[in-house]
Each structure stands twice: as C-alpha cells, then as structure tokens.
Short mmCIF file of C-alpha atoms in Angstrom, two decimals:
data_model
loop_
_atom_site.label_atom_id
_atom_site.label_comp_id
_atom_site.label_asym_id
_atom_site.label_seq_id
_atom_site.Cartn_x
_atom_site.Cartn_y
_atom_site.Cartn_z
CA UNK A 172 -21.19 -28.84 14.47
CA UNK A 173 -22.21 -29.07 10.77
CA UNK A 174 -19.74 -26.26 9.76
CA UNK A 175 -16.17 -27.00 9.38
CA UNK A 176 -15.03 -24.31 11.75
CA UNK A 177 -17.95 -24.22 14.08
CA UNK A 178 -16.81 -23.38 17.74
CA UNK A 179 -13.87 -21.31 16.56
CA UNK A 180 -13.90 -17.78 17.59
CA UNK A 181 -12.23 -15.11 15.61
CA UNK A 182 -11.51 -11.57 17.07
CA UNK A 183 -11.41 -9.59 13.69
CA UNK A 184 -9.16 -6.48 13.95
CA UNK A 185 -8.97 -6.08 10.29
CA UNK A 186 -10.12 -3.37 7.82
CA UNK A 187 -10.22 -2.53 4.12
CA UNK A 188 -9.47 -5.79 2.11
CA UNK A 189 -6.59 -8.11 2.90
CA UNK A 190 -7.57 -8.87 6.49
CA UNK A 191 -11.37 -8.88 5.83
CA UNK A 192 -10.73 -11.40 3.06
CA UNK A 193 -9.12 -13.73 5.45
CA UNK A 194 -11.83 -13.40 8.21
CA UNK A 195 -14.57 -13.65 5.77
CA UNK A 196 -13.32 -17.02 4.51
CA UNK A 197 -13.13 -18.26 8.01
CA UNK A 198 -16.61 -17.04 8.67
CA UNK A 199 -17.90 -18.74 5.50
CA UNK A 200 -16.45 -22.01 6.87
CA UNK A 201 -18.46 -21.59 10.15
CA UNK A 202 -16.22 -19.57 12.56
CA UNK A 203 -17.83 -16.98 14.80
CA UNK A 204 -16.14 -13.88 13.51
CA UNK A 205 -16.47 -10.84 15.81
CA UNK A 206 -15.43 -7.69 13.95
CA UNK A 207 -14.25 -4.83 16.21
CA UNK A 208 -14.80 -1.40 15.00
CA UNK A 209 -14.48 2.11 16.11
CA UNK A 210 -17.72 3.68 17.52
CA UNK A 211 -19.23 6.01 15.07
CA UNK A 212 -16.92 5.29 12.20
CA UNK A 213 -16.26 1.61 11.80
CA UNK A 214 -14.12 0.02 8.90
CA UNK A 215 -13.01 2.80 6.58
CA UNK A 216 -14.60 0.98 3.57
CA UNK A 217 -18.10 1.37 5.03
CA UNK A 218 -17.85 4.84 3.46
CA UNK A 219 -15.55 4.44 0.49
CA UNK A 220 -16.84 4.16 -3.06
CA UNK A 221 -20.47 4.55 -1.94
CA UNK A 222 -23.10 4.10 -4.65
CA UNK A 223 -26.04 4.98 -2.22
CA UNK A 224 -25.60 7.95 0.16
CA UNK A 225 -25.46 7.03 3.82
CA UNK A 226 -25.45 3.31 3.18
CA UNK A 227 -22.56 0.90 3.74
CA UNK A 228 -20.62 0.64 0.48
CA UNK A 229 -20.44 -2.52 -1.62
CA UNK A 230 -16.63 -2.47 -0.90
CA UNK A 231 -17.50 -3.14 2.72
CA UNK A 232 -20.52 -5.60 2.31
CA UNK A 233 -18.59 -7.79 -0.17
CA UNK A 234 -15.69 -8.34 2.33
CA UNK A 235 -17.68 -8.79 5.62
CA UNK A 236 -20.26 -11.55 5.11
CA UNK A 237 -21.22 -13.76 7.94
CA UNK A 238 -19.64 -11.64 10.63
CA UNK A 239 -20.77 -9.91 13.73
CA UNK A 240 -19.84 -6.24 14.47
CA UNK A 241 -18.86 -4.80 17.87
CA UNK A 242 -17.87 -1.28 18.45
CA UNK A 243 -15.21 -0.60 20.91
CA UNK A 244 -12.94 2.22 21.90
CA UNK A 245 -9.75 0.61 23.42
CA UNK A 246 -8.47 4.10 24.43
CA UNK A 247 -10.79 4.14 27.41
CA UNK A 248 -9.97 1.99 30.47
CA UNK A 249 -13.31 0.07 30.27
CA UNK A 250 -12.89 -0.43 26.54
CA UNK A 251 -9.35 -1.80 27.13
CA UNK A 252 -10.79 -4.18 29.78
CA UNK A 253 -13.35 -5.32 27.25
CA UNK A 254 -10.83 -5.89 24.60
CA UNK A 255 -8.76 -8.08 26.93
CA UNK A 256 -11.94 -10.03 27.85
CA UNK A 257 -12.50 -10.67 24.11
CA UNK A 258 -8.92 -11.96 23.79
CA UNK A 259 -9.44 -14.30 26.50
CA UNK A 260 -12.83 -15.37 24.96
CA UNK A 261 -11.58 -16.01 21.48
CA UNK A 262 -9.31 -18.45 19.70
CA UNK A 263 -7.73 -16.33 16.99
CA UNK A 264 -6.90 -12.53 16.57
CA UNK A 265 -6.45 -11.32 12.98
CA UNK A 266 -5.10 -7.81 12.34
CA UNK A 267 -3.74 -6.01 9.29
CA UNK A 268 -2.71 -2.66 11.04
CA UNK A 269 0.32 -0.66 9.98
CA UNK A 270 3.69 -2.01 11.43
CA UNK A 271 3.92 -1.27 15.16
CA UNK A 272 0.27 -0.40 15.73
CA UNK A 273 -0.57 -3.40 17.74
CA UNK A 274 2.42 -2.61 20.06
CA UNK A 275 1.35 0.87 20.37
CA UNK A 276 -2.04 -0.24 21.48
CA UNK A 277 -0.41 -2.42 24.22
CA UNK A 278 -1.10 -5.63 22.28
CA UNK A 279 2.27 -7.00 21.64
CA UNK A 280 2.45 -10.63 20.98
CA UNK A 281 3.78 -11.16 24.61
CA UNK A 282 0.91 -9.36 26.23
CA UNK A 283 -1.78 -11.28 24.10
CA UNK A 284 0.06 -14.59 24.85
CA UNK A 285 0.01 -13.65 28.56
CA UNK A 286 -3.84 -13.12 28.33
CA UNK A 287 -4.59 -16.21 26.32
CA UNK A 288 -1.69 -18.67 25.80
CA UNK A 289 -3.81 -20.59 23.28
CA UNK A 290 -4.50 -17.60 21.02
CA UNK A 291 -3.40 -17.60 17.41
CA UNK A 292 -2.47 -14.16 16.14
CA UNK A 293 -2.68 -13.76 12.39
CA UNK A 294 -1.19 -10.68 10.72
CA UNK A 295 -0.99 -9.16 7.28
CA UNK A 296 2.10 -6.90 6.72
CA UNK A 297 3.36 -5.35 3.64
CA UNK A 298 6.81 -6.78 3.89
CA UNK A 299 8.47 -9.44 6.03
CA UNK A 300 11.53 -8.86 8.15
CA UNK A 301 14.14 -6.73 6.21
CA UNK A 302 14.72 -3.29 5.00
CA UNK A 303 11.10 -2.46 4.10
CA UNK A 304 9.36 -4.10 7.16
CA UNK A 305 8.07 -0.70 8.51
CA UNK A 306 6.69 0.36 5.27
CA UNK A 307 2.83 0.59 4.69
CA UNK A 308 1.72 -1.33 1.58
CA UNK A 309 -1.35 -1.32 -0.51
CA UNK A 310 -2.63 -3.72 -3.32
CA UNK A 311 -0.73 -2.26 -6.20
CA UNK A 312 2.41 -1.65 -4.17
CA UNK A 313 2.46 -5.40 -3.21
CA UNK A 314 1.86 -6.39 -6.83
CA UNK A 315 5.04 -4.30 -7.90
CA UNK A 316 7.23 -5.50 -4.97
CA UNK A 317 6.18 -9.07 -5.45
CA UNK A 318 7.27 -9.34 -9.09
CA UNK A 319 3.78 -9.36 -10.72
CA UNK A 320 3.93 -5.97 -12.35
CA UNK A 321 7.35 -6.43 -13.96
CA UNK A 322 6.33 -9.51 -15.64
CA UNK A 323 2.77 -8.20 -16.79
CA UNK A 324 1.94 -6.33 -19.99
CA UNK A 325 3.56 -6.26 -23.39
CA UNK A 326 7.28 -6.05 -23.96
CA UNK A 327 7.10 -2.52 -25.51
CA UNK A 328 4.98 -1.12 -22.77
CA UNK A 329 5.40 -0.31 -18.98
CA UNK A 330 4.81 -2.60 -16.24
CA UNK A 331 1.12 -3.29 -15.48
CA UNK A 332 -0.88 -4.26 -12.34
CA UNK A 333 -3.53 -7.04 -12.52
CA UNK A 334 -7.17 -6.39 -12.04
CA UNK A 335 -7.15 -9.38 -9.70
CA UNK A 336 -6.40 -8.23 -6.14
CA UNK A 337 -3.58 -10.68 -5.68
CA UNK A 338 -1.86 -8.40 -3.22
CA UNK A 339 -4.85 -7.81 -0.80
CA UNK A 340 -7.24 -10.76 -1.34
CA UNK A 341 -4.43 -13.04 -2.31
CA UNK A 342 -2.56 -12.42 0.98
CA UNK A 343 -5.84 -12.86 2.94
CA UNK A 344 -6.30 -16.42 1.48
CA UNK A 345 -2.66 -17.21 2.37
CA UNK A 346 -3.23 -15.97 5.91
CA UNK A 347 -6.41 -17.98 6.31
CA UNK A 348 -4.60 -21.23 5.42
CA UNK A 349 -1.91 -20.33 7.91
CA UNK A 350 -4.47 -19.77 10.67
CA UNK A 351 -6.21 -23.03 10.03
CA UNK A 352 -2.91 -24.84 9.96
CA UNK A 353 -2.11 -23.25 13.39
CA UNK A 354 -5.52 -24.11 14.82
CA UNK A 355 -4.69 -27.81 13.84
CA UNK A 356 -1.30 -27.70 15.35
CA UNK A 357 -2.86 -26.44 18.61
CA UNK A 358 -5.04 -29.51 18.84
CA UNK A 359 -1.91 -31.42 19.98
CA UNK A 360 0.60 -28.59 20.99
CA UNK A 361 -2.05 -26.84 23.14
CA UNK A 362 -0.35 -23.47 22.27
CA UNK A 363 -1.08 -20.61 20.23
CA UNK A 364 1.40 -18.99 17.86
CA UNK A 365 2.01 -16.01 15.43
CA UNK A 366 1.07 -16.32 11.79
CA UNK A 367 2.58 -13.77 9.40
CA UNK A 368 1.48 -13.27 5.79
CA UNK A 369 3.53 -10.43 4.19
CA UNK A 370 1.85 -9.21 1.06
CA UNK A 371 5.21 -9.20 -1.07
CA UNK A 372 5.69 -12.92 -0.12
CA UNK A 373 2.09 -13.82 -1.09
CA UNK A 374 2.50 -12.09 -4.43
CA UNK A 375 5.74 -13.81 -5.06
CA UNK A 376 4.19 -17.17 -4.31
CA UNK A 377 1.59 -16.48 -6.92
CA UNK A 378 4.27 -15.44 -9.43
CA UNK A 379 6.47 -18.52 -8.79
CA UNK A 380 6.54 -19.59 -12.40
CA UNK A 381 8.30 -16.12 -13.19
CA UNK A 382 10.97 -16.90 -10.50
CA UNK A 383 11.22 -20.29 -12.25
CA UNK A 384 11.66 -18.49 -15.61
CA UNK A 385 14.31 -16.11 -14.12
CA UNK A 386 16.36 -19.08 -13.34
CA UNK A 387 16.02 -20.62 -16.86
CA UNK A 388 16.69 -17.23 -18.37
CA UNK A 389 20.14 -17.01 -16.55
CA UNK A 390 21.09 -20.49 -17.71
CA UNK A 391 19.92 -20.39 -21.38
CA UNK A 392 19.65 -16.61 -22.12
CA UNK A 393 16.35 -17.26 -23.89
CA UNK A 394 12.78 -18.39 -23.17
CA UNK A 395 11.32 -20.08 -26.18
CA UNK A 396 7.61 -19.82 -25.09
CA UNK A 397 7.85 -16.15 -24.79
CA UNK A 398 6.69 -13.80 -27.72
CA UNK A 399 10.20 -12.23 -27.81
CA UNK A 400 11.38 -15.56 -29.22
CA UNK A 401 12.85 -16.08 -31.79
CA UNK A 402 13.34 -12.57 -33.17
CA UNK A 403 13.28 -10.28 -29.96
CA UNK A 404 15.88 -9.49 -27.46
CA UNK A 405 16.10 -10.96 -23.95
CA UNK A 406 17.79 -8.99 -21.26
CA UNK A 407 18.88 -10.24 -17.84
CA UNK A 408 15.34 -10.23 -16.24
CA UNK A 409 12.19 -12.08 -17.05
CA UNK A 410 10.39 -9.84 -19.69
CA UNK A 411 6.70 -8.96 -19.92
CA UNK A 412 4.97 -11.80 -21.97
CA UNK A 413 1.74 -10.27 -23.13
CA UNK A 414 -0.79 -12.97 -23.26
CA UNK A 415 1.63 -15.94 -23.47
CA UNK A 416 0.50 -18.71 -21.21
CA UNK A 417 3.84 -18.99 -19.25
CA UNK A 418 3.98 -22.61 -19.58
CA UNK A 419 4.76 -25.37 -22.02
CA UNK A 420 1.46 -24.82 -23.92
CA UNK A 421 1.58 -21.79 -26.24
CA UNK A 422 -1.50 -19.64 -25.81
CA UNK A 423 -2.87 -16.16 -26.88
CA UNK A 424 -5.88 -13.96 -26.79
CA UNK A 425 -7.56 -13.88 -30.13
CA UNK A 426 -10.40 -11.67 -31.58
CA UNK A 427 -13.91 -13.22 -32.17
CA UNK A 428 -16.75 -12.13 -34.09
CA UNK A 429 -18.09 -8.76 -33.00
CA UNK A 430 -14.71 -7.54 -31.60
CA UNK A 431 -15.13 -4.14 -33.31
CA UNK A 432 -17.95 -3.10 -31.02
CA UNK A 433 -17.42 -5.41 -28.00
CA UNK A 434 -14.20 -4.95 -26.05
CA UNK A 435 -14.57 -8.47 -24.62
CA UNK A 436 -15.34 -10.30 -27.80
CA UNK A 437 -12.17 -12.38 -27.49
CA UNK A 438 -11.19 -16.04 -26.57
CA UNK A 439 -8.12 -17.48 -25.12
CA UNK A 440 -6.78 -20.12 -27.37
CA UNK A 441 -4.13 -22.77 -26.45
CA UNK A 442 -2.32 -24.76 -29.00
CA UNK A 443 -1.80 -27.74 -26.77
CA UNK A 444 0.58 -30.32 -28.47
CA UNK A 445 -1.83 -33.19 -27.92
CA UNK A 446 -4.65 -31.58 -29.95
CA UNK A 447 -2.57 -29.93 -32.57
CA UNK A 448 -4.10 -32.22 -35.39
CA UNK A 449 -7.45 -31.19 -34.27
CA UNK A 450 -6.51 -27.51 -34.27
CA UNK A 451 -5.34 -27.88 -37.89
CA UNK A 452 -8.59 -29.47 -38.96
CA UNK A 453 -10.83 -26.87 -37.33
CA UNK A 454 -9.14 -24.00 -39.01
CA UNK A 455 -8.74 -25.80 -42.37
CA UNK A 456 -4.94 -26.26 -42.24
CA UNK A 457 -4.70 -30.10 -42.40
CA UNK A 458 -1.36 -29.67 -44.29
CA UNK A 459 0.28 -28.35 -41.17
CA UNK A 460 -0.08 -31.66 -39.43
CA UNK A 461 2.77 -33.28 -41.48
CA UNK A 462 4.53 -30.09 -42.33
CA UNK A 463 8.05 -30.10 -40.84
CA UNK A 464 7.70 -26.36 -40.01
CA UNK A 465 4.70 -27.15 -37.86
CA UNK A 466 4.89 -30.78 -36.98
CA UNK A 467 6.62 -30.64 -33.60
CA UNK A 468 6.02 -28.27 -30.64
CA UNK A 469 9.53 -27.04 -30.82
CA UNK A 470 9.18 -26.26 -34.60
CA UNK A 471 5.94 -24.38 -33.95
CA UNK A 472 7.76 -22.10 -31.48
CA UNK A 473 9.44 -20.50 -34.43
CA UNK A 474 6.16 -19.75 -36.10
CA UNK A 475 3.72 -18.82 -33.22
CA UNK A 476 2.82 -15.49 -34.52
CA UNK A 477 1.71 -16.62 -38.07
CA UNK A 478 0.01 -19.70 -36.39
CA UNK A 479 -2.09 -17.50 -34.09
CA UNK A 480 -2.76 -15.04 -36.85
CA UNK A 481 -4.28 -17.84 -38.98
CA UNK A 482 -6.28 -19.24 -36.02
CA UNK A 483 -7.56 -15.69 -35.48
CA UNK A 484 -8.83 -15.73 -39.02
CA UNK A 485 -11.03 -18.54 -37.98
CA UNK A 486 -12.06 -17.26 -34.56
CA UNK A 487 -13.12 -13.96 -36.21
CA UNK A 488 -15.89 -15.88 -38.02
CA UNK A 489 -17.42 -17.07 -34.66
CA UNK A 490 -18.66 -15.47 -31.51
CA UNK A 491 -16.62 -16.44 -28.63
CA UNK A 492 -19.32 -18.78 -27.29
CA UNK A 493 -19.70 -20.31 -30.76
CA UNK A 494 -15.97 -20.93 -30.93
CA UNK A 495 -16.10 -22.47 -27.33
CA UNK A 496 -18.69 -24.85 -28.45
CA UNK A 497 -16.79 -26.09 -31.52
CA UNK A 498 -13.31 -26.36 -29.69
CA UNK A 499 -14.64 -28.12 -26.68
CA UNK A 500 -15.81 -30.89 -28.97
CA UNK A 501 -11.97 -31.49 -29.92
CA UNK A 502 -10.78 -31.05 -26.26
CA UNK A 503 -8.99 -27.87 -27.50
CA UNK A 504 -8.21 -25.74 -24.31
CA UNK A 505 -9.86 -22.46 -24.69
CA UNK A 506 -11.80 -19.84 -22.67
CA UNK A 507 -14.03 -16.83 -23.37
CA UNK A 508 -12.96 -13.39 -22.12
CA UNK A 509 -16.00 -12.77 -19.64
CA UNK A 510 -16.86 -9.30 -18.71
CA UNK A 511 -17.94 -8.49 -15.11
CA UNK A 512 -21.55 -7.93 -16.47
CA UNK A 513 -21.39 -11.42 -18.06
CA UNK A 514 -20.08 -12.97 -14.90
CA UNK A 515 -22.73 -11.15 -12.73
CA UNK A 516 -25.55 -12.70 -15.00
CA UNK A 517 -24.07 -16.25 -15.35
CA UNK A 518 -26.69 -18.65 -14.26
CA UNK A 519 -24.19 -21.39 -13.56
CA UNK A 520 -22.08 -19.25 -11.26
CA UNK A 521 -25.38 -18.41 -9.30
CA UNK A 522 -26.26 -22.09 -9.26
CA UNK A 523 -22.84 -22.99 -7.61
CA UNK A 524 -23.02 -20.23 -5.03
CA UNK A 525 -19.97 -18.41 -6.48
CA UNK A 526 -22.13 -15.39 -7.31
CA UNK A 527 -25.05 -14.80 -4.80
CA UNK A 528 -27.65 -12.28 -3.82
CA UNK A 529 -28.11 -11.17 -0.26
CA UNK A 530 -30.76 -8.89 1.26
CA UNK A 531 -29.36 -5.95 3.33
CA UNK A 532 -31.45 -3.69 5.74
CA UNK A 533 -30.47 -0.37 4.18
CA UNK A 534 -29.07 -1.44 0.80
CA UNK A 535 -31.63 -3.96 -0.11
CA UNK A 536 -31.01 -6.92 -2.34
CA UNK A 537 -27.64 -6.92 -3.95
CA UNK A 538 -25.03 -9.14 -5.71
CA UNK A 539 -22.07 -10.37 -4.19
CA UNK A 540 -19.41 -13.08 -4.29
CA UNK A 541 -19.92 -16.40 -2.49
CA UNK A 542 -17.36 -18.84 -1.19
CA UNK A 543 -15.05 -20.04 -3.90
CA UNK A 544 -14.05 -23.23 -1.94
CA UNK A 545 -16.87 -25.80 -1.79
CA UNK A 546 -16.89 -28.45 0.99
CA UNK A 547 -19.22 -31.43 0.50
CA UNK A 548 -20.10 -31.75 4.12
CA UNK A 549 -20.21 -27.97 5.00
CA UNK A 550 -22.01 -26.00 2.45
CA UNK A 551 -21.69 -22.27 2.80
CA UNK A 552 -24.64 -20.03 3.39
CA UNK A 553 -23.74 -16.44 2.77
CA UNK A 554 -25.36 -13.91 5.11
CA UNK A 555 -25.15 -10.11 4.87
CA UNK A 556 -22.42 -7.96 6.23
CA UNK A 557 -23.36 -6.53 9.69
CA UNK A 558 -24.38 -2.88 10.42
CA UNK A 559 -21.94 -1.00 12.54
CA UNK A 560 -22.00 -2.20 15.99
CA UNK A 561 -25.13 -4.51 15.44
CA UNK A 562 -24.01 -7.18 17.61
CA UNK A 563 -22.32 -5.23 20.42
CA UNK A 564 -24.86 -6.06 23.08
CA UNK A 565 -25.14 -9.67 22.02
CA UNK A 566 -21.45 -10.27 22.25
CA UNK A 567 -21.19 -8.40 25.68
CA UNK A 568 -23.95 -10.51 27.06
CA UNK A 569 -22.06 -13.79 26.05
CA UNK A 570 -18.99 -12.21 27.96
CA UNK A 571 -21.21 -11.87 31.01
CA UNK A 572 -21.74 -8.03 30.81
CA UNK A 573 -25.20 -6.80 32.23
CA UNK A 574 -27.36 -3.95 31.01
CA UNK A 575 -26.13 -1.62 33.68
CA UNK A 576 -22.41 -2.62 32.68
CA UNK A 577 -23.28 -1.83 28.96
CA UNK A 578 -24.73 1.53 30.11
CA UNK A 579 -21.51 2.28 32.01
CA UNK A 580 -19.56 1.42 28.88
CA UNK A 581 -21.62 3.71 26.66
CA UNK A 582 -21.32 6.59 29.28
CA UNK A 583 -17.55 6.32 29.09
CA UNK A 584 -17.53 6.13 25.18
CA UNK A 585 -16.11 2.71 25.33
CA UNK A 586 -18.69 1.10 23.04
#
C-alpha cells in the first residue's frame, strides 16, 4: 500500500479530455483505473491528431497513463452483464458522456446504486442544473460560458480563449478532488454518492478574481489596477485587462533582447511595492524612489504605462534569462515567457517528473506530462497508456471469467 490510492478501483467510462484528466490523476496516485472502450474503436482521441499513421495519437497517450483498457459492448446481453459485474467490482465510476447518455444505457444513478450501494459516480457535464443543462460543451465553450473569454485579451480586441485547457483539464482536476472527498466520506458513511463537476462551474471557480472585480466595479465604477485606468472607459462589466496581473501588484509582459526574431523573448515583470526601490536602482531611475509621482503604490497607478515603458528599455538590453538572473538577486517577481519547446527541453522539469519520457510499443519513446502534484510518501511512476483492449482478459479473469466464458463473449461481440 505504498501508493496513496492503492486498492481503489475506478471504472473509467470517460473519453477525450475532461474525464480522462480526472481518471489519469487518480491512476497516478495509485488507483486501479479500468478504462472501458468500444471494441474496434476505443476512445475517439486514439485516432485524433495522429502524427504517426495507425498509431495511438499523443492526444490519447498523454491523457491515459497508468490505466488498463478493456473493450466492452454494452449493447449485447453478455456485455451488459459484464458491465454490471464491473460496477459491483469497482469503487468509483467516472463518466463524461453527453447529458442523458447514462440513462439511455440503463445506468441511471438509481440502477448503479442498486448494483453497488458503495459506488461513487463522478460526472463531468457542460452545465449544472438550469436552462443549459442539456447542452453539449467543449473546451472553448466552457471558457466562454465560465467568464474566462470575456475577461481575456486586450480592451480594444475581441474575447480570447486561453491556451490552458481550463475547461476540460480544469474540470477534470475539480472532479478528481470531489471523488477523493467522497471516498473519504464513505469511510464513515458507508455509502456512495454522486459527484458532479460542471465545466462552466469549474471555469468560473478559476476566474473567481474576475467575479471579485465585477462587484468592485459595480461599487466604485473603476478598477485602478486595470490598464483602462486612469484614461480609459469602464463599462458595467469587468473589461479585458491585457497582461495586467489582476491583483494588487501591477505587472506586464515586456520585450527582451532578441524579441525581433523570437516571439517568446519576453518576461513578465511585477512592480511589487516592497521591491520598488530595487526596481528603480536596477533600471537606473533612483530618483523615482522619493519622487511624489512614483513614491507610493497609489501614485504609481497613474503612471503605469510610462513606468513599464522605462523598465522595458532595460529588459530589451538583456535576454529573458539574463534579466531573470539579475532581478532574482533583488527578489523582484518576474518570469520568462517559455515556449513549449523550451519547456520540453527543460532539465529541471525532467528532474522533478513534471515532464517525462515513456516507452510505447507502437509509438516508441515519447515525451509526456507527469503528475503535477508531488506526494512525499507516494511518488508517481508514469507508465504508458494502454493499447485498445490490452487488459480485457486480465480484468475478466479477476472477475472470475474463464477462457470459455471469454470465447463466448467474443462470439457475441461483447468484448
């Protein structure tokens, strides 16, 4: 029992990204995740965005580490019986089907609870109860409906969705926490329960500071830390804030040496109040330290554009990494804009297990993400994603099926 979730069995009915993110995290922590897939097809992402013909795509392999794959056709009588046996066998069922799909399969909560009163059912849906609860939702739709897109981008441009998959993967992370919480409650209640993670709700939770700003705006009619202040116009909703930090410490993305040829030669620079004198010294503007126009954080809010313009004159004389070295000596908060290529090649991320390489029987050795959450007593070992149906016989033997039973299932097209 050296893994945190060792002994927990997860019946993984998920596909694409939001659900697999959840079940992969649980698998990283040691749960036995049994991924149920359609015979001959499997998860749709096995074939999506392929870079090698006939080989499971990176989209699939990066979301299904540490799992076992079982093929099952629940439309056959024996397949339905096998599915019910798996429900009795497992602790958690996770699904991210379209609204109503589980009920149409004959697997409403009441039926699952009848088969296994201790089972926890975790579900990703686009929306919670309300006018949109029957709508299908994908990543960018969730970002738009959850408030992220309307507050992302620059004030003179359209709403922008983030490159971070906060709708899909963000919801999967929320659902994983809900499932672990329900498992803990079951230790003293003895009962399973439903865990729902709507994508709109998860995105909103990640955008809570913008909901904070909406209430501040309604009260004060301005937001001093936004780039629209002091000269721009504020409407009745939180505007897009460009690269402003969204908090009490003004920040902006500034060009660094080489920006003309490198689209990522930039650094994020925060003019934290506590290190303002150090900022002035680094850029050669010591006079600003006692200047009434710059001396206090409130006064500086009136001059953020010229302040960052002057700081950028300094950052443009340094590469982003040279600037980091200097600024960190003074505890000035900053961070380089790292490209995916730089992240993939970062030795420190490899060392920490955040970026790992795994061997795959058809894809070969490839790069993937590791567990972003580190437990001191339960280190994560990332294993490759399963081939379609790779563990069907293994799992069926654990359920007590014999070789002749499995032959009969194959003959019926159940596995």
